[in-house]
Coordinates of C-alpha atoms in Angstrom, one line a residue:
Chain A
R859 CA 115.6 89.5 96.9
K860 CA 112.1 90.5 95.8
E861 CA 111.3 90.5 92.1
V862 CA 109.9 94.0 92.2
E863 CA 111.2 96.5 94.8
Q864 CA 109.8 99.9 95.5
D865 CA 110.6 102.8 97.8
P866 CA 109.1 101.8 101.2
G867 CA 107.3 105.1 101.8
P868 CA 105.0 106.5 103.1
F869 CA 105.5 109.7 101.3
N870 CA 103.8 112.7 103.0
V871 CA 103.7 115.8 100.8
P872 CA 101.9 119.1 100.6
E873 CA 99.5 119.9 97.8
G874 CA 101.3 121.2 94.7
A875 CA 104.5 119.2 95.5
T876 CA 106.3 117.1 92.9
V877 CA 106.8 113.5 94.1
A878 CA 108.9 110.7 92.5
F879 CA 108.5 106.9 93.0
N880 CA 111.2 104.5 92.0
C881 CA 111.1 100.8 91.3
T882 CA 113.6 98.1 90.3
Y883 CA 112.9 94.6 88.9
S884 CA 115.1 91.6 88.8
N885 CA 113.9 89.6 85.8
S886 CA 115.4 91.0 82.6
A887 CA 112.8 88.9 80.6
S888 CA 110.0 91.0 81.9
Q889 CA 107.9 92.1 79.0
S890 CA 105.8 95.1 80.0
F891 CA 105.5 97.5 82.8
F892 CA 102.8 99.4 84.6
W893 CA 101.9 101.6 87.5
Y894 CA 98.7 100.8 89.3
R895 CA 97.0 102.9 91.9
Q896 CA 95.2 101.3 94.8
D897 CA 92.9 103.2 97.1
C898 CA 92.4 102.0 100.7
R899 CA 90.6 98.6 100.7
K900 CA 89.8 98.8 97.0
E901 CA 91.1 97.0 94.0
P902 CA 94.2 98.1 92.0
K903 CA 93.4 100.2 88.9
L904 CA 95.8 100.8 86.0
L905 CA 97.3 104.3 86.2
M906 CA 99.5 104.0 83.2
S907 CA 101.7 101.8 81.2
V908 CA 105.5 102.5 81.1
Y909 CA 107.6 102.6 77.9
S910 CA 111.3 103.1 77.3
S911 CA 110.6 106.3 75.4
G912 CA 108.8 107.7 78.5
N913 CA 105.2 108.6 78.5
E914 CA 103.2 111.3 80.1
D915 CA 99.5 111.6 81.0
G916 CA 98.7 115.0 82.4
R917 CA 100.5 115.4 85.7
F918 CA 101.9 111.9 85.6
T919 CA 105.1 110.9 83.8
A920 CA 106.5 107.4 83.7
Q921 CA 109.9 106.2 82.5
L922 CA 111.5 102.8 82.0
N923 CA 115.2 102.0 81.8
R924 CA 115.6 98.5 80.6
A925 CA 119.4 98.4 80.9
S926 CA 119.2 99.4 84.6
Q927 CA 115.9 97.5 85.2
Y928 CA 114.5 100.6 86.7
I929 CA 111.0 102.2 86.5
S930 CA 109.9 105.6 87.7
L931 CA 106.7 107.6 88.2
L932 CA 106.7 111.4 88.6
I933 CA 103.6 113.2 89.9
R934 CA 103.6 116.9 89.5
D935 CA 101.3 119.4 91.2
S936 CA 100.1 116.8 93.7
K937 CA 96.4 116.9 94.5
L938 CA 94.6 115.7 97.6
S939 CA 92.9 113.1 95.4
D940 CA 96.3 111.6 94.5
S941 CA 96.5 110.1 98.0
A942 CA 96.7 106.4 97.5
T943 CA 99.1 103.4 97.3
Y944 CA 101.1 103.3 94.0
L945 CA 102.1 99.8 92.8
C946 CA 104.9 99.1 90.4
V947 CA 104.0 96.1 88.2
V948 CA 105.8 94.0 85.7
N949 CA 104.3 91.5 83.3
Q950 CA 106.0 88.2 82.8
G951 CA 104.1 86.2 80.3
G952 CA 100.7 87.4 81.5
K953 CA 101.6 87.0 85.1
L954 CA 101.7 90.3 86.9
I955 CA 104.4 90.8 89.6
F956 CA 103.7 93.6 92.0
G957 CA 105.9 95.6 94.2
Q958 CA 104.8 96.0 97.8
G959 CA 103.5 99.5 97.0
T960 CA 104.3 103.0 98.1
E961 CA 101.8 105.0 100.1
L962 CA 101.4 108.6 99.2
S963 CA 99.5 111.1 101.4
V964 CA 99.0 114.5 100.1
K965 CA 98.2 117.1 102.8
P966 CA 96.4 120.5 102.4
Chain B
D95 CA 79.4 96.9 80.3
A96 CA 79.9 95.0 83.6
G97 CA 83.4 95.0 84.8
V98 CA 85.0 92.1 86.8
T99 CA 82.7 90.9 89.6
Q100 CA 83.6 88.9 92.6
S101 CA 81.6 87.2 95.2
P102 CA 81.3 87.2 98.1
T103 CA 82.8 90.5 99.1
H104 CA 83.5 89.4 102.7
L105 CA 83.8 86.1 104.3
I106 CA 84.8 84.7 107.7
K107 CA 85.9 81.1 108.0
T108 CA 87.3 78.9 110.7
R109 CA 90.8 77.3 110.5
G110 CA 90.6 73.9 108.7
Q111 CA 87.5 74.8 106.7
Q112 CA 87.3 75.1 102.9
V113 CA 86.2 78.2 100.9
T114 CA 85.2 78.9 97.3
L115 CA 85.5 82.4 95.8
R116 CA 83.9 83.3 92.5
C117 CA 84.8 85.7 89.7
S118 CA 83.1 86.8 86.5
P119 CA 85.5 88.4 84.0
K120 CA 84.9 91.6 82.0
S121 CA 82.9 91.0 78.9
G122 CA 85.1 89.9 76.1
H123 CA 87.9 88.7 78.3
D124 CA 89.1 85.1 78.1
T125 CA 91.6 84.8 80.9
V126 CA 91.3 85.0 84.7
S127 CA 94.1 85.4 87.2
W128 CA 93.9 85.2 91.0
Y129 CA 95.9 87.2 93.4
Q130 CA 96.3 87.2 97.2
Q131 CA 97.0 90.5 98.9
A132 CA 98.0 90.4 102.5
L133 CA 97.8 93.6 104.5
G134 CA 100.5 96.1 103.6
Q135 CA 101.7 94.0 100.7
G136 CA 101.3 94.0 97.0
P137 CA 99.2 91.3 95.4
Q138 CA 100.8 87.9 94.9
F139 CA 100.0 85.8 91.8
I140 CA 98.3 82.6 92.6
F141 CA 97.4 81.2 89.2
Q142 CA 95.9 82.0 85.8
Y143 CA 93.2 80.2 83.8
Y144 CA 92.7 80.2 80.1
E145 CA 90.6 77.9 78.0
E146 CA 89.5 76.1 81.2
E147 CA 93.0 75.1 82.1
E148 CA 95.6 76.3 84.6
R149 CA 98.1 78.2 82.4
Q150 CA 100.5 79.5 85.0
R151 CA 100.9 79.1 88.8
G152 CA 102.7 81.1 91.5
N153 CA 104.3 79.8 94.6
F154 CA 101.2 78.6 96.4
P155 CA 100.6 75.2 97.9
D156 CA 98.2 72.7 96.4
R157 CA 95.6 73.7 99.0
F158 CA 94.9 76.5 96.5
S159 CA 93.0 75.2 93.4
G160 CA 90.9 76.7 90.8
H161 CA 88.6 76.2 87.9
Q162 CA 87.4 78.0 84.8
F163 CA 84.1 77.4 83.2
P164 CA 83.1 77.6 79.6
N165 CA 81.7 81.1 80.1
Y166 CA 85.2 82.2 81.3
S167 CA 84.0 82.6 84.9
S168 CA 86.3 81.1 87.5
E169 CA 86.4 79.8 91.1
L170 CA 89.2 79.8 93.6
N171 CA 89.2 77.0 96.2
V172 CA 91.2 77.0 99.3
N173 CA 91.3 73.9 101.5
A174 CA 92.4 73.4 105.1
L175 CA 92.4 77.1 105.8
L176 CA 95.2 78.6 107.9
L177 CA 95.2 81.9 109.8
G178 CA 97.8 83.1 107.3
D179 CA 95.3 82.7 104.4
S180 CA 93.5 85.8 105.7
A181 CA 93.9 88.3 102.9
L182 CA 92.1 90.2 100.1
Y183 CA 91.7 87.9 97.1
L184 CA 91.6 89.6 93.8
C185 CA 90.5 88.3 90.5
A186 CA 91.9 89.9 87.3
S187 CA 90.6 89.4 83.8
S188 CA 92.4 90.1 80.6
L189 CA 92.4 89.1 77.0
V190 CA 95.4 87.0 76.5
G191 CA 94.3 84.6 73.8
T192 CA 97.3 84.6 71.5
G193 CA 99.7 85.2 74.4
D194 CA 100.0 89.0 74.0
F195 CA 99.2 90.6 77.3
T196 CA 96.5 93.3 77.5
E197 CA 95.5 95.5 80.4
A198 CA 94.3 93.5 83.4
F199 CA 91.1 94.6 85.1
F200 CA 90.6 93.8 88.7
G201 CA 87.4 92.9 90.6
Q202 CA 86.7 94.6 94.0
G203 CA 88.1 91.6 95.8
T204 CA 86.9 89.1 98.5
R205 CA 88.2 89.9 101.9
L206 CA 88.7 86.5 103.7
T207 CA 89.2 86.4 107.4
V208 CA 90.2 83.0 108.9
V209 CA 89.7 82.8 112.7

């Protein structure tokens, strides 16, 4: 079993759609949680950190459920520029463990 | 403020050869981690350097080694290259210091092709 598992994707959605990504992690000792975005052939960039209380940044909302070891990302009102691969990431003592990523393609 | 810089950006090597990749961390960061990203996969942790020592290591063979210099820059060395070593190699810098994790910033990566 992979340490971090994500929806396989790809997700193909029209502009304006709401899309949700889910992720589970296996190590309950994981300390902090993130969503990274990676554009084609580029480096990953931090999209947002994820907290148990939930956090929102504009159209993006992230949620963590420690009891279920589950992380989610919701994107509202999708834009063409949101097309990318979204990586679920957990921190274990400074070591980042990545999911395989979920590809999102937003179409006009 | 320069971010994380890696060199070279692309590299083609032959099986059995050795390669050295380089990374300069973001200004003010003291920790460098290396990741391997195969096509269609998420990055896999190779190892992390802090205070010129390997602090953590992932499940990679001894053919993968590294070094951190006093100015915090780092090198990743891979010996006896295999076709399966073809990947994007990412360097990430962070300020770990006391052990509390801060945001990791990634370099643009080195794309290694082994033929």
